[in-house]
CSV table of N, CA, C and O and ligand atoms in Angstrom, one decimal:
chain,number,residue,atom,x,y,z
P,222,UNK,N,112.2,82.8,86.5
P,222,UNK,CA,113.4,83.4,85.9
P,222,UNK,C,113.7,84.8,86.5
P,222,UNK,O,114.8,85.1,86.9
P,223,UNK,N,112.7,85.6,86.6
P,223,UNK,CA,112.8,86.9,87.1
P,223,UNK,C,113.2,86.8,88.6
P,223,UNK,O,114.0,87.6,89.1
P,224,UNK,N,112.6,85.9,89.3
P,224,UNK,CA,112.9,85.7,90.7
P,224,UNK,C,114.4,85.3,90.9
P,224,UNK,O,115.0,85.8,91.8
P,225,UNK,N,114.8,84.5,90.0
P,225,UNK,CA,116.2,84.0,90.0
P,225,UNK,C,117.2,85.2,89.8
P,225,UNK,O,118.1,85.4,90.6
P,226,UNK,N,116.9,86.1,88.9
P,226,UNK,CA,117.7,87.3,88.7
P,226,UNK,C,117.7,88.2,89.9
P,226,UNK,O,118.7,88.8,90.2
P,227,UNK,N,116.5,88.4,90.5
P,227,UNK,CA,116.4,89.2,91.7
P,227,UNK,C,117.2,88.6,92.8
P,227,UNK,O,117.8,89.4,93.6
P,228,UNK,N,117.3,87.3,92.9
P,228,UNK,CA,118.1,86.7,93.9
P,228,UNK,C,119.5,86.9,93.7
P,228,UNK,O,120.3,87.2,94.7
P,229,UNK,N,120.0,86.9,92.5
P,229,UNK,CA,121.4,87.2,92.1
P,229,UNK,C,121.7,88.6,92.5
P,229,UNK,O,122.7,88.9,93.1
P,230,UNK,N,120.8,89.5,92.1
P,230,UNK,CA,121.0,90.9,92.3
P,230,UNK,C,121.0,91.2,93.9
P,230,UNK,O,121.8,92.0,94.3
P,231,UNK,N,120.2,90.5,94.6
P,231,UNK,CA,120.2,90.7,96.0
P,231,UNK,C,121.5,90.2,96.6
P,231,UNK,O,122.1,90.8,97.5
P,232,UNK,N,122.0,89.1,96.1
P,232,UNK,CA,123.3,88.5,96.6
P,232,UNK,C,124.4,89.4,96.4
P,232,UNK,O,125.3,89.6,97.2
P,233,UNK,N,124.5,90.1,95.2
P,233,UNK,CA,125.6,91.0,94.8
P,233,UNK,C,125.4,92.4,95.2
P,233,UNK,O,126.1,93.3,94.8
P,234,UNK,N,124.4,92.7,96.1
P,234,UNK,CA,124.1,94.1,96.4
P,234,UNK,C,125.2,94.9,97.1
P,234,UNK,O,125.3,96.1,96.8
P,235,UNK,N,126.0,94.2,97.9
P,235,UNK,CA,127.0,94.9,98.7
P,235,UNK,C,128.4,94.7,98.1
P,235,UNK,O,129.4,95.0,98.7
P,236,UNK,N,128.4,94.2,96.8
P,236,UNK,CA,129.7,93.9,96.3
P,236,UNK,C,130.4,95.1,95.8
P,236,UNK,O,129.8,96.2,95.5
P,237,UNK,N,131.7,95.0,95.7
P,237,UNK,CA,132.6,96.2,95.3
P,237,UNK,C,132.3,96.6,93.9
P,237,UNK,O,132.3,97.7,93.5
P,238,UNK,N,132.2,95.6,93.0
P,238,UNK,CA,132.0,95.9,91.6
P,238,UNK,C,133.3,96.0,90.8
P,238,UNK,O,134.4,95.8,91.3
P,239,UNK,N,133.2,96.4,89.5
P,239,UNK,CA,134.4,96.4,88.7
P,239,UNK,C,135.0,97.9,88.7
P,239,UNK,O,134.2,98.8,88.6
P,240,UNK,N,136.3,98.0,88.9
P,240,UNK,CA,136.9,99.3,88.9
P,240,UNK,C,138.1,99.2,87.8
P,240,UNK,O,138.2,98.3,87.1
P,241,UNK,N,138.9,100.3,87.8
P,241,UNK,CA,139.9,100.4,86.8
P,241,UNK,C,140.9,99.2,87.0
P,241,UNK,O,141.4,98.6,86.0
P,242,UNK,N,141.3,99.0,88.2
P,242,UNK,CA,142.3,97.9,88.5
P,242,UNK,C,141.8,96.5,88.0
P,242,UNK,O,142.5,95.8,87.3
P,243,UNK,N,140.5,96.2,88.3
P,243,UNK,CA,139.9,95.0,87.9
P,243,UNK,C,139.9,94.9,86.4
P,243,UNK,O,140.2,93.8,85.8
P,244,UNK,N,139.6,96.0,85.7
P,244,UNK,CA,139.5,96.0,84.3
P,244,UNK,C,140.9,95.7,83.7
P,244,UNK,O,141.0,94.8,82.8
P,245,UNK,N,141.9,96.3,84.3
P,245,UNK,CA,143.3,96.0,83.8
P,245,UNK,C,143.7,94.6,84.0
P,245,UNK,O,144.4,94.0,83.2
P,246,UNK,N,143.3,94.1,85.2
P,246,UNK,CA,143.6,92.7,85.5
P,246,UNK,C,143.0,91.7,84.5
P,246,UNK,O,143.6,90.8,84.0
P,247,UNK,N,141.7,92.0,84.2
P,247,UNK,CA,141.0,91.1,83.2
P,247,UNK,C,141.6,91.2,81.9
P,247,UNK,O,141.8,90.2,81.2
P,248,UNK,N,142.0,92.4,81.4
P,248,UNK,CA,142.7,92.6,80.1
P,248,UNK,C,144.0,91.8,80.1
P,248,UNK,O,144.3,91.1,79.1
P,249,UNK,N,144.8,92.0,81.2
P,249,UNK,CA,146.1,91.3,81.3
P,249,UNK,C,145.8,89.8,81.2
P,249,UNK,O,146.6,89.0,80.6
P,250,UNK,N,144.8,89.3,82.0
P,250,UNK,CA,144.5,87.9,82.0
P,250,UNK,C,144.2,87.4,80.6
P,250,UNK,O,144.6,86.3,80.2
P,251,UNK,N,143.4,88.1,79.8
P,251,UNK,CA,143.0,87.7,78.5
P,251,UNK,C,144.3,87.6,77.6
P,251,UNK,O,144.5,86.6,76.9
P,252,UNK,N,145.2,88.6,77.7
P,252,UNK,CA,146.4,88.6,76.9
P,252,UNK,C,147.3,87.4,77.3
P,252,UNK,O,147.8,86.7,76.4
P,253,UNK,N,147.4,87.2,78.6
P,253,UNK,CA,148.3,86.1,79.0
P,253,UNK,C,147.7,84.7,78.7
P,253,UNK,O,148.5,83.7,78.6
P,254,UNK,N,146.4,84.7,78.6
P,254,UNK,CA,145.8,83.4,78.3
P,254,UNK,C,146.1,82.8,76.9
P,254,UNK,O,145.9,81.6,76.7
P,255,UNK,N,146.6,83.6,76.0
P,255,UNK,CA,146.9,83.2,74.7
P,255,UNK,C,148.2,82.3,74.6
P,255,UNK,O,148.3,81.5,73.7
P,256,UNK,N,149.0,82.5,75.6
P,256,UNK,CA,150.3,81.8,75.7
P,256,UNK,C,150.1,80.6,76.7
P,256,UNK,O,149.6,80.8,77.8
P,257,UNK,N,150.5,79.4,76.3
P,257,UNK,CA,150.2,78.3,77.2
P,257,UNK,C,151.1,78.3,78.4
P,257,UNK,O,150.8,77.7,79.4
P,258,UNK,N,152.3,79.0,78.3
P,258,UNK,CA,153.2,79.1,79.5
P,258,UNK,C,152.7,80.0,80.5
P,258,UNK,O,153.0,80.0,81.7
P,259,UNK,N,151.9,81.1,80.1
P,259,UNK,CA,151.4,82.1,81.0
P,259,UNK,C,149.9,81.9,81.4
P,259,UNK,O,149.3,82.7,82.1
P,260,UNK,N,149.3,80.8,80.8
P,260,UNK,CA,147.9,80.6,81.1
P,260,UNK,C,147.5,80.4,82.5
P,260,UNK,O,146.5,80.8,83.0
P,261,UNK,N,148.5,79.8,83.3
P,261,UNK,CA,148.2,79.6,84.7
P,261,UNK,C,148.2,81.0,85.4
P,261,UNK,O,147.3,81.2,86.3
P,262,UNK,N,149.1,81.9,85.1
P,262,UNK,CA,149.1,83.2,85.6
P,262,UNK,C,147.8,83.9,85.2
P,262,UNK,O,147.2,84.6,86.1
P,263,UNK,N,147.4,83.7,84.0
P,263,UNK,CA,146.1,84.3,83.5
P,263,UNK,C,144.9,83.8,84.4
P,263,UNK,O,144.1,84.6,84.8
P,264,UNK,N,144.9,82.6,84.7
P,264,UNK,CA,143.9,82.0,85.5
P,264,UNK,C,143.9,82.6,86.9
P,264,UNK,O,142.8,83.0,87.4
P,265,UNK,N,145.1,82.7,87.5
P,265,UNK,CA,145.2,83.3,88.8
P,265,UNK,C,144.7,84.8,88.8
P,265,UNK,O,144.0,85.2,89.7
P,266,UNK,N,145.1,85.5,87.8
P,266,UNK,CA,144.7,86.9,87.7
P,266,UNK,C,143.2,87.0,87.5
P,266,UNK,O,142.5,87.9,88.1
P,267,UNK,N,142.6,86.1,86.7
P,267,UNK,CA,141.1,86.1,86.5
P,267,UNK,C,140.4,85.8,87.8
P,267,UNK,O,139.5,86.5,88.2
P,268,UNK,N,141.0,84.9,88.6
P,268,UNK,CA,140.4,84.5,89.9
P,268,UNK,C,140.5,85.7,90.8
P,268,UNK,O,139.5,86.1,91.5
P,269,UNK,N,141.6,86.4,90.8
P,269,UNK,CA,141.8,87.6,91.7
P,269,UNK,C,140.9,88.7,91.3
P,269,UNK,O,140.3,89.4,92.1
P,270,UNK,N,140.7,88.9,90.0
P,270,UNK,CA,139.8,89.9,89.4
P,270,UNK,C,138.4,89.7,89.9
P,270,UNK,O,137.6,90.6,90.3
P,271,UNK,N,137.9,88.4,89.8
P,271,UNK,CA,136.6,88.1,90.2
P,271,UNK,C,136.4,88.2,91.7
P,271,UNK,O,135.4,88.8,92.1
P,272,UNK,N,137.4,87.8,92.4
P,272,UNK,CA,137.4,88.0,93.9
P,272,UNK,C,137.2,89.5,94.2
P,272,UNK,O,136.5,89.8,95.1
P,273,UNK,N,138.0,90.3,93.6
P,273,UNK,CA,137.9,91.8,93.8
P,273,UNK,C,136.5,92.3,93.5
P,273,UNK,O,135.9,93.1,94.2
P,274,UNK,N,135.9,91.8,92.4
P,274,UNK,CA,134.6,92.3,92.0
P,274,UNK,C,133.5,92.0,92.9
P,274,UNK,O,132.7,92.8,93.2
P,275,UNK,N,133.5,90.7,93.4
P,275,UNK,CA,132.4,90.3,94.3
P,275,UNK,C,132.8,90.5,95.8
P,275,UNK,O,132.0,90.2,96.6
P,276,UNK,N,134.0,91.1,96.1
P,276,UNK,CA,134.4,91.3,97.5
P,276,UNK,C,133.5,92.3,98.1
P,276,UNK,O,132.9,93.2,97.5
P,277,UNK,N,133.3,92.1,99.4
P,277,UNK,CA,132.4,93.0,100.2
P,277,UNK,C,133.2,94.0,101.1
P,277,UNK,O,132.7,94.9,101.7
P,278,UNK,N,134.5,93.7,101.1
P,278,UNK,CA,135.4,94.6,101.9
P,278,UNK,C,135.9,95.8,101.0
P,278,UNK,O,136.9,95.8,100.4
P,279,UNK,N,135.0,96.8,100.9
P,279,UNK,CA,135.2,97.9,99.9
P,279,UNK,C,136.4,98.7,100.3
P,279,UNK,O,137.1,99.2,99.5
P,280,UNK,N,136.6,98.9,101.6
P,280,UNK,CA,137.8,99.7,102.1
P,280,UNK,C,139.1,99.2,101.6
P,280,UNK,O,139.9,99.9,101.0
P,281,UNK,N,139.3,97.8,101.7
P,281,UNK,CA,140.5,97.2,101.2
P,281,UNK,C,140.6,97.3,99.7
P,281,UNK,O,141.7,97.6,99.2
P,282,UNK,N,139.5,97.2,99.0
P,282,UNK,CA,139.6,97.3,97.5
P,282,UNK,C,139.9,98.7,97.1
P,282,UNK,O,140.7,98.9,96.2
P,283,UNK,N,139.4,99.7,97.9
P,283,UNK,CA,139.7,101.1,97.5
P,283,UNK,C,141.2,101.4,97.8
P,283,UNK,O,141.9,102.1,97.0
P,284,UNK,N,141.8,100.8,98.9
P,284,UNK,CA,143.2,100.9,99.1
P,284,UNK,C,144.0,100.3,98.0
P,284,UNK,O,145.0,100.9,97.6
P,285,UNK,N,143.6,99.1,97.6
P,285,UNK,CA,144.3,98.5,96.4
P,285,UNK,C,144.3,99.3,95.2
P,285,UNK,O,145.3,99.5,94.5
P,286,UNK,N,143.1,99.9,94.9
P,286,UNK,CA,143.0,100.8,93.8
P,286,UNK,C,143.9,102.0,93.9
P,286,UNK,O,144.5,102.4,93.0
P,287,UNK,N,144.0,102.6,95.1
P,287,UNK,CA,144.8,103.8,95.3
P,287,UNK,C,146.3,103.4,95.1
P,287,UNK,O,147.0,104.2,94.5
P,288,UNK,N,146.7,102.3,95.7
P,288,UNK,CA,148.1,101.8,95.5
P,288,UNK,C,148.4,101.6,94.0
P,288,UNK,O,149.4,102.1,93.5
P,289,UNK,N,147.4,101.0,93.3
P,289,UNK,CA,147.6,100.8,91.9
P,289,UNK,C,147.7,102.1,91.1
P,289,UNK,O,148.6,102.3,90.3
P,290,UNK,N,146.8,103.1,91.5
P,290,UNK,CA,146.9,104.4,90.8
P,290,UNK,C,148.2,105.1,91.0
P,290,UNK,O,148.7,105.7,90.1
P,291,UNK,N,148.7,105.0,92.3
P,291,UNK,CA,150.0,105.7,92.5
P,291,UNK,C,151.1,105.1,91.7
P,291,UNK,O,151.9,105.8,91.0
P,292,UNK,N,151.1,103.7,91.6
P,292,UNK,CA,152.1,103.0,90.9
P,292,UNK,C,152.0,103.3,89.4
P,292,UNK,O,153.0,103.6,88.7
P,293,UNK,N,150.8,103.4,88.9
P,293,UNK,CA,150.5,103.6,87.5
P,293,UNK,C,150.9,105.1,87.1
P,293,UNK,O,151.5,105.3,86.1
P,294,UNK,N,150.7,106.0,88.0
P,294,UNK,CA,151.1,107.4,87.8
P,294,UNK,C,152.6,107.6,87.7
P,294,UNK,O,153.1,108.3,86.9
P,295,UNK,N,153.3,106.8,88.6
P,295,UNK,CA,154.8,106.9,88.5
P,295,UNK,C,155.3,106.4,87.2
P,295,UNK,O,156.1,107.0,86.6
P,296,UNK,N,154.7,105.3,86.7
P,296,UNK,CA,155.1,104.7,85.5
P,296,UNK,C,154.8,105.7,84.3
P,296,UNK,O,155.7,105.9,83.4
P,297,UNK,N,153.7,106.3,84.4
P,297,UNK,CA,153.2,107.2,83.4
P,297,UNK,C,154.2,108.4,83.3
P,297,UNK,O,154.6,108.9,82.3
P,298,UNK,N,154.5,109.0,84.5
P,298,UNK,CA,155.4,110.1,84.6
P,298,UNK,C,156.8,109.8,84.0
P,298,UNK,O,157.3,110.6,83.3
P,299,UNK,N,157.3,108.6,84.4
P,299,UNK,CA,158.6,108.2,83.9
P,299,UNK,C,158.6,108.1,82.4
P,299,UNK,O,159.5,108.6,81.7
P,300,UNK,N,157.5,107.5,81.8
P,300,UNK,CA,157.3,107.4,80.4
P,300,UNK,C,157.4,108.7,79.7
P,300,UNK,O,158.1,108.9,78.8
P,301,UNK,N,156.6,109.7,80.2
P,301,UNK,CA,156.5,111.0,79.6
P,301,UNK,C,157.8,111.8,79.7
P,301,UNK,O,158.2,112.5,78.8
P,302,UNK,N,158.5,111.7,80.9
P,302,UNK,CA,159.7,112.4,81.0
P,302,UNK,C,160.8,111.8,80.1
P,302,UNK,O,161.6,112.5,79.6
P,303,UNK,N,160.8,110.5,79.9
P,303,UNK,CA,161.8,109.9,79.0
P,303,UNK,C,161.5,110.3,77.6
P,303,UNK,O,162.4,110.6,76.8
P,304,UNK,N,160.2,110.3,77.3
P,304,UNK,CA,159.8,110.7,75.9
P,304,UNK,C,160.2,112.2,75.6
P,304,UNK,O,160.7,112.5,74.6
P,305,UNK,N,160.0,113.0,76.6
P,305,UNK,CA,160.4,114.4,76.5
P,305,UNK,C,161.9,114.6,76.3
P,305,UNK,O,162.3,115.3,75.4
P,306,UNK,N,162.7,113.9,77.2
P,306,UNK,CA,164.1,114.1,77.1
P,306,UNK,C,164.6,113.5,75.8
P,306,UNK,O,165.6,113.9,75.3
P,307,UNK,N,163.9,112.4,75.3
P,307,UNK,CA,164.4,111.8,74.0
P,307,UNK,C,164.1,112.8,72.8
P,307,UNK,O,165.0,113.0,72.0
P,308,UNK,N,163.0,113.5,72.9
P,308,UNK,CA,162.7,114.4,71.8
P,308,UNK,C,163.5,115.7,71.8
P,308,UNK,O,163.7,116.3,70.8
P,309,UNK,N,164.1,116.0,73.0
P,309,UNK,CA,164.9,117.2,73.1
P,309,UNK,C,166.4,116.9,73.1
P,309,UNK,O,167.2,117.8,73.4
P,310,UNK,N,166.8,115.7,72.8
P,310,UNK,CA,168.2,115.3,73.0
P,310,UNK,C,169.1,116.0,72.1
P,310,UNK,O,170.3,116.1,72.4
P,311,UNK,N,168.7,116.6,71.0
P,311,UNK,CA,169.6,117.4,70.1
P,311,UNK,C,169.9,118.8,70.7
P,311,UNK,O,170.9,119.3,70.5
P,312,UNK,N,168.9,119.4,71.3
P,312,UNK,CA,169.1,120.7,71.8
P,312,UNK,C,169.5,120.8,73.3
P,312,UNK,O,170.2,121.7,73.7
P,313,UNK,N,169.2,119.7,74.0
P,313,UNK,CA,169.5,119.8,75.5
P,313,UNK,C,170.2,118.5,75.9
P,313,UNK,O,170.0,117.4,75.4
P,314,UNK,N,171.1,118.7,76.9
P,314,UNK,CA,171.7,117.5,77.6
P,314,UNK,C,171.2,117.4,79.0
P,314,UNK,O,171.1,118.5,79.6
P,315,UNK,N,171.0,116.2,79.5
P,315,UNK,CA,170.5,116.1,80.8
P,315,UNK,C,171.7,115.7,81.7
P,315,UNK,O,172.4,114.7,81.4
P,316,UNK,N,171.9,116.5,82.8
P,316,UNK,CA,173.0,116.1,83.7
P,316,UNK,C,172.4,115.9,85.1
P,316,UNK,O,171.4,116.5,85.4
P,317,UNK,N,173.0,115.1,85.9
P,317,UNK,CA,172.5,114.9,87.3
P,317,UNK,C,173.4,115.7,88.2
P,317,UNK,O,174.6,115.7,88.1
P,318,UNK,N,172.8,116.3,89.2
P,318,UNK,CA,173.5,117.0,90.3
P,318,UNK,C,174.3,116.0,91.1
P,318,UNK,O,173.7,115.0,91.5
P,319,UNK,N,175.6,116.1,91.3
P,319,UNK,CA,176.4,115.1,92.1
P,319,UNK,C,176.0,115.1,93.5
P,319,UNK,O,176.2,114.2,94.3
P,320,UNK,N,175.4,116.2,94.0
P,320,UNK,CA,175.0,116.3,95.4
P,320,UNK,C,173.6,115.7,95.7
P,320,UNK,O,173.5,114.9,96.6
P,321,UNK,N,172.6,116.0,95.0
P,321,UNK,CA,171.3,115.6,95.3
P,321,UNK,C,170.6,114.7,94.1
P,321,UNK,O,169.5,114.3,94.2
P,322,UNK,N,171.4,114.5,93.1
P,322,UNK,CA,171.0,113.8,91.9
P,322,UNK,C,169.7,114.3,91.2
P,322,UNK,O,168.9,113.5,90.6
P,323,UNK,N,169.5,115.6,91.4
P,323,UNK,CA,168.4,116.2,90.6
P,323,UNK,C,168.8,116.3,89.2
P,323,UNK,O,170.0,116.6,88.8
P,324,UNK,N,167.9,116.0,88.2
P,324,UNK,CA,168.2,116.1,86.8
P,324,UNK,C,168.1,117.5,86.3
P,324,UNK,O,167.1,118.2,86.7
P,325,UNK,N,169.1,118.0,85.6
P,325,UNK,CA,169.1,119.3,85.1
P,325,UNK,C,169.3,119.3,83.6
P,325,UNK,O,170.0,118.5,83.1
P,326,UNK,N,168.7,120.3,83.0
P,326,UNK,CA,168.7,120.3,81.5
P,326,UNK,C,169.7,121.4,81.0
P,326,UNK,O,169.5,122.6,81.4
P,327,UNK,N,170.7,121.0,80.3
P,327,UNK,CA,171.7,122.0,79.8
P,327,UNK,C,171.5,122.2,78.3
P,327,UNK,O,171.3,121.2,77.6
P,328,UNK,N,171.6,123.5,77.8
P,328,UNK,CA,171.6,123.6,76.3
P,328,UNK,C,172.9,123.1,75.8
P,328,UNK,O,174.0,123.3,76.4
P,329,UNK,N,172.9,122.4,74.6
P,329,UNK,CA,174.1,121.8,74.1
P,329,UNK,C,174.9,122.9,73.4
P,329,UNK,O,174.5,124.0,73.1
P,330,UNK,N,176.2,122.5,73.1
P,330,UNK,CA,177.2,123.3,72.4
P,330,UNK,C,177.5,124.6,73.0
P,330,UNK,O,177.5,125.7,72.3
P,331,UNK,N,177.6,124.6,74.3
P,331,UNK,CA,178.0,125.9,75.0
P,331,UNK,C,179.4,125.7,75.7
P,331,UNK,O,179.8,126.6,76.4
P,332,UNK,N,180.1,124.6,75.4
P,332,UNK,CA,181.4,124.4,76.0
P,332,UNK,C,181.3,124.0,77.5
P,332,UNK,O,180.2,123.4,77.9
P,333,UNK,N,182.3,124.3,78.2
P,333,UNK,CA,182.3,123.9,79.6
P,333,UNK,C,181.5,125.0,80.4
P,333,UNK,O,181.8,126.2,80.2
P,334,UNK,N,180.6,124.6,81.2
P,334,UNK,CA,179.8,125.6,81.9
P,334,UNK,C,179.7,125.2,83.4
P,334,UNK,O,179.9,124.1,83.8
P,335,UNK,N,179.5,126.2,84.2
P,335,UNK,CA,179.3,126.0,85.6
P,335,UNK,C,177.8,126.0,85.9
P,335,UNK,O,177.1,126.9,85.5
P,336,UNK,N,177.3,125.0,86.6
P,336,UNK,CA,175.9,124.8,86.8
P,336,UNK,C,175.6,125.0,88.2
P,336,UNK,O,176.3,124.5,89.1
P,337,UNK,N,174.5,125.7,88.5
P,337,UNK,CA,174.0,125.8,89.9
P,337,UNK,C,172.8,125.0,89.9
P,337,UNK,O,171.8,125.2,89.2
P,338,UNK,N,172.7,124.0,90.8
P,338,UNK,CA,171.6,123.1,90.9
P,338,UNK,C,170.4,123.9,91.4
P,338,UNK,O,170.5,124.7,92.4
P,339,UNK,N,169.2,123.7,90.8
P,339,UNK,CA,168.0,124.5,91.2
P,339,UNK,C,167.4,124.0,92.4
P,339,UNK,O,166.6,124.7,93.1
P,340,UNK,N,167.8,122.8,92.8
P,340,UNK,CA,167.2,122.2,94.0
P,340,UNK,C,168.0,122.5,95.3
P,340,UNK,O,167.4,122.9,96.3
P,341,UNK,N,169.3,122.2,95.2
P,341,UNK,CA,170.1,122.3,96.4
P,341,UNK,C,171.1,123.5,96.4
P,341,UNK,O,171.8,123.7,97.4
P,342,UNK,N,171.3,124.1,95.2
P,342,UNK,CA,172.2,125.2,95.1
P,342,UNK,C,173.6,124.8,94.9
P,342,UNK,O,174.5,125.7,94.9
P,343,UNK,N,173.9,123.6,94.8
P,343,UNK,CA,175.3,123.1,94.6
P,343,UNK,C,175.8,123.5,93.2
P,343,UNK,O,175.1,123.5,92.3
P,344,UNK,N,177.1,124.0,93.2
P,344,UNK,CA,177.7,124.4,91.9
P,344,UNK,C,178.7,123.3,91.5
P,344,UNK,O,179.5,122.8,92.2
P,345,UNK,N,178.6,123.0,90.2
P,345,UNK,CA,179.6,122.1,89.6
P,345,UNK,C,179.8,122.4,88.1
P,345,UNK,O,179.0,123.1,87.5
P,346,UNK,N,180.9,121.8,87.6
P,346,UNK,CA,181.2,122.1,86.2
P,346,UNK,C,180.8,120.9,85.3
P,346,UNK,O,181.0,119.7,85.8
P,347,UNK,N,180.4,121.2,84.1
P,347,UNK,CA,180.1,120.1,83.2
P,347,UNK,C,180.2,120.6,81.8
P,347,UNK,O,180.1,121.8,81.5
P,348,UNK,N,180.4,119.6,80.9
P,348,UNK,CA,180.5,120.0,79.4
P,348,UNK,C,179.1,119.8,78.8
P,348,UNK,O,178.5,118.8,79.0
P,349,UNK,N,178.7,120.8,78.1
P,349,UNK,CA,177.4,120.8,77.5
P,349,UNK,C,177.4,120.3,76.0
P,349,UNK,O,178.5,120.3,75.4
U,549,ZN,ZN1,171.5,119.4,93.7
């Protein structure tokens, strides 16, 4: 029995292992497996997660992880910026610069104001 475990350990010695992306894939697979329409997707995700875990091409797996982290951070940033603008909606209005579409925060109830974009310096009028 001990010999058998050693052989397994020896076989998996160069494997990539479980990372954040694999963990999320496994969690998503478990969630999707509860619905019979998505169970096929869950199975595919599970297979992909296992493939990543036992893969020996660590460079490729690190690249996948980096891509995932970038994507995840963008989603997180958007979530927090939406949350912030929603909680400030009574005091501030968000306007977009017509030139560079930079989002600018205006204090409300100031009437018509001239805005200078902080990014490109473009001036435009807007109601606050
Ligand atoms: Zn601008």
